[in-house]
XYZ file of C-alpha atoms in Angstrom:
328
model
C 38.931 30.119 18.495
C 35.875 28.678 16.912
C 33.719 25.998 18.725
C 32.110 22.843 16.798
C 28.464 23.343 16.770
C 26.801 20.428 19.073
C 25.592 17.715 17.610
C 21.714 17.349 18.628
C 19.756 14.077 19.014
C 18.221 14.372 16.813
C 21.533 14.373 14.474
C 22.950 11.822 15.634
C 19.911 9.735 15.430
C 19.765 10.353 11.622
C 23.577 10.161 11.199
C 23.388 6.475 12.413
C 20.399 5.152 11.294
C 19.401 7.195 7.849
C 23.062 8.743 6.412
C 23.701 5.393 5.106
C 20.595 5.066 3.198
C 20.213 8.132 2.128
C 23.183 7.745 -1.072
C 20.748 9.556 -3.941
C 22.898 12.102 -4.954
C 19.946 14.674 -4.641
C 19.554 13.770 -0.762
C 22.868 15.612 -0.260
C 23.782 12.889 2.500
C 20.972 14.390 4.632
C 22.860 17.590 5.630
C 20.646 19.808 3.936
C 17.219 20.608 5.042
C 15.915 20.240 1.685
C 16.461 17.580 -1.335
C 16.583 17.516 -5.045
C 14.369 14.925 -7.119
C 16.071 15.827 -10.694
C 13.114 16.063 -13.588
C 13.680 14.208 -16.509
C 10.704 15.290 -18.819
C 7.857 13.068 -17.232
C 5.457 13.948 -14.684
C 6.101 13.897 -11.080
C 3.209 11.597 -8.850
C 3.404 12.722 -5.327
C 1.553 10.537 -2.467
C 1.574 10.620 1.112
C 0.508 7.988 3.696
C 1.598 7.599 7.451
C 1.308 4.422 9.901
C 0.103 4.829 13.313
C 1.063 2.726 16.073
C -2.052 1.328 17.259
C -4.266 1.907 14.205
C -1.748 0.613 11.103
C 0.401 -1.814 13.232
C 0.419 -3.395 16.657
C 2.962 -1.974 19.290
C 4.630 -5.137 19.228
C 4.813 -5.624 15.573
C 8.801 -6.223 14.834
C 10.172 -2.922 13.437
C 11.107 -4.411 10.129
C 7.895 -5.202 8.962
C 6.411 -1.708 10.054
C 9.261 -0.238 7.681
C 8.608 -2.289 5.042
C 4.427 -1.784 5.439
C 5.408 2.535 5.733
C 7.206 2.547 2.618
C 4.944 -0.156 0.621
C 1.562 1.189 1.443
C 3.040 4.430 -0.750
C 4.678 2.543 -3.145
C 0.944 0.764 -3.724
C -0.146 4.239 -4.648
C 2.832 5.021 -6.799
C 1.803 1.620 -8.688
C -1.905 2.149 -9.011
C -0.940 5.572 -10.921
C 1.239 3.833 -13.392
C 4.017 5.414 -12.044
C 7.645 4.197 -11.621
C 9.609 5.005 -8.190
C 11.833 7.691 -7.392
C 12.554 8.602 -3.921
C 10.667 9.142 -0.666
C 10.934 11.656 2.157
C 10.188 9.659 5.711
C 8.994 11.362 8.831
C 9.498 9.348 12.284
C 7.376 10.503 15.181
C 9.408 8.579 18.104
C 8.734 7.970 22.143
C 12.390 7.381 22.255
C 15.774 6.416 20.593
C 16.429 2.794 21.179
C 18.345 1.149 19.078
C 16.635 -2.116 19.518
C 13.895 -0.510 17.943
C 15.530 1.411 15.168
C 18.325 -0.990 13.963
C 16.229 -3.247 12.610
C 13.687 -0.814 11.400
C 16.740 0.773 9.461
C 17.864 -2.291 8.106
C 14.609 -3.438 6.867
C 13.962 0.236 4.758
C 17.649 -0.221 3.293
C 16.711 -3.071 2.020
C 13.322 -1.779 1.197
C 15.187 1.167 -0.831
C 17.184 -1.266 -2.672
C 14.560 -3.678 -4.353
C 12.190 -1.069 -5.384
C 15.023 1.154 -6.103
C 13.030 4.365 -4.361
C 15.915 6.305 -2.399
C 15.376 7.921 0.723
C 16.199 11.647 -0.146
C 15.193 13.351 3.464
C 12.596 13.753 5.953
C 12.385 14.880 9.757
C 12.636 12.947 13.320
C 10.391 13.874 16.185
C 9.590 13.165 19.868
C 6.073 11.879 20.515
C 4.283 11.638 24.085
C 1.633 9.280 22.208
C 1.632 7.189 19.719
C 4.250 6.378 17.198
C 4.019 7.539 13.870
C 5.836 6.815 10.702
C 5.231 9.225 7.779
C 6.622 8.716 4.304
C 5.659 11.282 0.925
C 6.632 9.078 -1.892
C 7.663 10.686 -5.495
C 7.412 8.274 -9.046
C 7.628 9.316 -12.663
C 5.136 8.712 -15.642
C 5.580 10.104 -18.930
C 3.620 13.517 -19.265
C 0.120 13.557 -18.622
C 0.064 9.737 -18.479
C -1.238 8.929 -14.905
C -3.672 6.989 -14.228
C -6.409 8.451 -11.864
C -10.095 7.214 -10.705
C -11.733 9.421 -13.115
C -11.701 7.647 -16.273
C -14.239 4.382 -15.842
C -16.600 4.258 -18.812
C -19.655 1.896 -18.660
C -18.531 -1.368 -20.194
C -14.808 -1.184 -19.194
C -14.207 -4.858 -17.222
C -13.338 -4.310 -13.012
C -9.868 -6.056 -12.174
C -8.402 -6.950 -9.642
C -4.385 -8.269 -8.372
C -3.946 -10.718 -5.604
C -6.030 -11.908 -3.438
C -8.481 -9.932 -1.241
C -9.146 -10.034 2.241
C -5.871 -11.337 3.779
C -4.984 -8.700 6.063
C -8.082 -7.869 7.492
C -8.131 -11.694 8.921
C -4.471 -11.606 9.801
C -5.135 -8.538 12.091
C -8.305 -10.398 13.923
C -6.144 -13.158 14.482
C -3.492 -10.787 15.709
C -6.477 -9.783 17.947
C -7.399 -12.705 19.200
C -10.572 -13.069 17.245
C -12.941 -15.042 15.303
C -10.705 -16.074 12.662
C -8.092 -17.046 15.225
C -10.302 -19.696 16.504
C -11.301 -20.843 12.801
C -7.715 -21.412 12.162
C -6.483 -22.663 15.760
C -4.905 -25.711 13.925
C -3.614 -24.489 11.058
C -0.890 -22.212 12.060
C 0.438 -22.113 8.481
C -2.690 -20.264 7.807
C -2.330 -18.417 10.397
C 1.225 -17.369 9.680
C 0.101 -16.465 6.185
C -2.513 -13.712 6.858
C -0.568 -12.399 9.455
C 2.340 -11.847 6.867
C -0.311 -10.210 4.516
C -1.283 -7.794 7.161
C 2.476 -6.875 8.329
C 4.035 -6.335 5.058
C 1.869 -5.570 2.200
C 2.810 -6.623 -1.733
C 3.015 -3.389 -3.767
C 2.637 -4.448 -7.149
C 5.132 -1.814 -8.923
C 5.968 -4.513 -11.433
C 2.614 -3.784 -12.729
C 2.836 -0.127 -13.110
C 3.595 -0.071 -16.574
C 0.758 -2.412 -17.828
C -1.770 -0.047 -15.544
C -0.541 2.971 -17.823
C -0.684 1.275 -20.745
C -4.325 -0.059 -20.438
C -6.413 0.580 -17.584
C -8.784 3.728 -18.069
C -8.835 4.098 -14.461
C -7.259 2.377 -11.522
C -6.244 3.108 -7.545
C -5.119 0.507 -4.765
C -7.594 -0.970 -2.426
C -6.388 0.106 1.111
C -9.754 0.452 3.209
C -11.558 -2.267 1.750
C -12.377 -3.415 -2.167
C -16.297 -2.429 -1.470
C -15.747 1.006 -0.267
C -12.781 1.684 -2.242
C -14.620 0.912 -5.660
C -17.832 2.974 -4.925
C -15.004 5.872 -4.365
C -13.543 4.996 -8.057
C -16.928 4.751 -9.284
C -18.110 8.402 -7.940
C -14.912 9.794 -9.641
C -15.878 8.687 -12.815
C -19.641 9.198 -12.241
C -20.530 5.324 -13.234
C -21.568 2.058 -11.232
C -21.029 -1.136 -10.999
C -21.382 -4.825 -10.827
C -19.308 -7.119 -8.858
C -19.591 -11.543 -8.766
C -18.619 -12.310 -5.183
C -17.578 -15.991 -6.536
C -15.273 -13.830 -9.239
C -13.205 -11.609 -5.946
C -9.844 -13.557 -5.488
C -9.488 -15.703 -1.569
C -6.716 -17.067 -1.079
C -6.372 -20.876 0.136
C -5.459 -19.347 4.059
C -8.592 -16.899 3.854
C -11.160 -19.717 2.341
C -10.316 -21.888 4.982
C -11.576 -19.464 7.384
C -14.657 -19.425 6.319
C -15.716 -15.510 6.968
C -18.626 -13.453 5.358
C -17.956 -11.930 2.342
C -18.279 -8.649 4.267
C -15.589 -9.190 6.392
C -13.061 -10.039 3.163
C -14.030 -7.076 1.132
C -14.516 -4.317 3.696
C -11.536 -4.603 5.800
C -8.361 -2.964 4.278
C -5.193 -3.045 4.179
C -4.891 -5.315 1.151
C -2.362 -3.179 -1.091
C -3.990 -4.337 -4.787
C -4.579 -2.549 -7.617
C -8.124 -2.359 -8.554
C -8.441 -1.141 -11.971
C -11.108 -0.633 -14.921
C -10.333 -1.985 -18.432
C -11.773 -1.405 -21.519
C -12.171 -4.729 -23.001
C -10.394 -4.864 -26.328
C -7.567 -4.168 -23.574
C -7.980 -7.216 -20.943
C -5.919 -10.297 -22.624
C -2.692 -7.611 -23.014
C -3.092 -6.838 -19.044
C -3.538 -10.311 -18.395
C -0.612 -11.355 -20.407
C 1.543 -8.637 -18.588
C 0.765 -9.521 -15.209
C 1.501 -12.818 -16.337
C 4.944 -12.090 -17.413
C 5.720 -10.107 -14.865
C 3.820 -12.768 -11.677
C 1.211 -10.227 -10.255
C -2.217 -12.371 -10.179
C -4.940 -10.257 -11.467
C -8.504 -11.179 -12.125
C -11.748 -10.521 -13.829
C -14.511 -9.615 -10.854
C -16.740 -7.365 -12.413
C -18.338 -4.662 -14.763
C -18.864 -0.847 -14.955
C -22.276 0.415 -15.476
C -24.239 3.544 -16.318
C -25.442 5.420 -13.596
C -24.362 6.967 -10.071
C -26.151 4.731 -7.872
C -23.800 2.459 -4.961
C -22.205 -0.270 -6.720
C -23.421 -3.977 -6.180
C -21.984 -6.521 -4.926
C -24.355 -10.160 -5.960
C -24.290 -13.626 -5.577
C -23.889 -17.090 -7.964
C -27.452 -16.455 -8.744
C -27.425 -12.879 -9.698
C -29.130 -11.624 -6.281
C -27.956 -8.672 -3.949
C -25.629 -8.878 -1.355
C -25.849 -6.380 1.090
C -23.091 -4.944 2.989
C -23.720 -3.440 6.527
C -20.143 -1.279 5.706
C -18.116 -0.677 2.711
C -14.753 -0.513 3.993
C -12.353 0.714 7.135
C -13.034 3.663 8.692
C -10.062 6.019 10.299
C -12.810 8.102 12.246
């Protein structure tokens, strides 16, 4: 007489919560241990990011907007390389099951799966003591040997730029309780607004396309536009030139009246920052126009390997005491 095999925990976690997301027909409904992401001729882009509880998002930050920042802030990457979506592999380090918790976290990443059409194709649940941790290893497709990567920035190529800049890193100090909460203690549109920003980022994978067709080297600003440009630069062993005035604020951030310091090294914005050669710049414009990703015109690569600048309406230096968000 045989004996059904117990069903774990951990199982039955994923049979409730992740089976019904998972309907890729490479995911195998999440019986397997391993998936199948079917090549089609193009290149496979692989990226990884995870979100720590307490570092990425606040403990009391509603579940659905952690899974929609754990699968965006990889779909930002997947964007920045030109590449199109096609599946993700999610790791959940948990203190506990609770479906309070999970439910909506689950509901939110269906969702998620749906309008960017990525499909969850497997992954691995875990029991914590510490923090929790949400770990997702994104896949997208660009035709062969067409990604975009940091290395390609010639001197002369134009610095771009989508959305606005800044946002998050003033919706977490308000989430704080800091300066820019008290800037914007009457305004809690505002308020509302950067916190959004900082909770669920804005992937811009309707750009992807335009990125690989004319940027000569792009990534996505996710510790800070400052620090995450000198790294572009250093791949492609150039400088460059940014106009504070030029950097995109939105009408929440402006009101709240920060440093430039505080807009440009704090993270978490989710843009694509990209170099363009210039007979190239009116086609991306026109692209991002049809498409309704904001992009603009900040700056200019230069010869050389020194840091790049960052100046004022009158051409001086700005100097930054930090370039961007540091994990350690």
């Amino acid at each position: 007489m045989t004996q059904d095999k117990p069903v774990s925990g951990e199982d039955s976690l994923i049979a409730r919560y992740f089976k019904p997301l998972a309907t890729d027909p490479g995911a195998f409904g999440l019986v397997d241990d391993a998936a199948v992401l079917k090549a089609q001729g193009e290149d496979i882009v692989v990226t990884t990011d995870a979100v720590v509880e307490g570092v990425h998002y606040l403990a009391d930050d509603p579940p659905d907007t952690i899974a929609r920042k754990a699968l965006r802030v990889n779909l930002s990457d997947l964007a920045a390389k030109g590449a199109v979506p096609a599946g993700f592999v999610l790791t959940l380090a948990l203190r506990k099951a609770d479906d309070a918790w999970l439910r909506p976290f689950a509901d939110a990443l269906g969702e998620e799966i749906r309008s960017f059409a990525c499909p969850l194709l497997g992954g691995d649940t875990v029991s914590t003591p510490g923090p929790q941790m949400i770990s997702i290893t994104a896949f997208g497709r660009v035709p062969a040997g067409r990604m975009i990567g940091r290395t390609g920035a010639k001197p002369g190529d134009r610095i771009m730029v989508t959305g606005t800049i800044g946002d998050a890193a003033l919706g977490l100090d308000i989430l704080k309780g800091g300066a820019v909460a008290a800037a914007l203690a009457g305004d809690r549109l505002a308020q509302d607004e950067l916190i959004d920003r900082y909770r669920v980022p804005r992937p811009r994978n309707a750009l992807a396309e335009a990125v690989r067709a004319y940027a000569s080297a792009a990534m996505d600003v996710s510790d800070g536009l400052a620090g995450d440009l000198a790294k572009l630069c250093a791949a492609s062993g150039v400088s460059a030139v940014i106009e504070a005035a030029r950097i995109p604020i939105s009408p929440a951030a402006a009101c709240a009246a920060v440093a430039i310091e505080k807009l440009v090294a704090g993270g978490d914005d989710y843009e694509i920052l990209c170099t363009v050669p210039q007979d190239h710049i009116a086609a991306l414009i026109e692209q991002a126009a049809r498409v309704g990703v904001p992009i603009a015109e900040i700056g200019t690569v230069t010869a050389g390997r020194e840091r790049p600048r960052l100046i004022d309406a009158q051409g001086a230096d700005i100097v930054l005491s930090r370039l961007s968000y540091s994990h350690f």
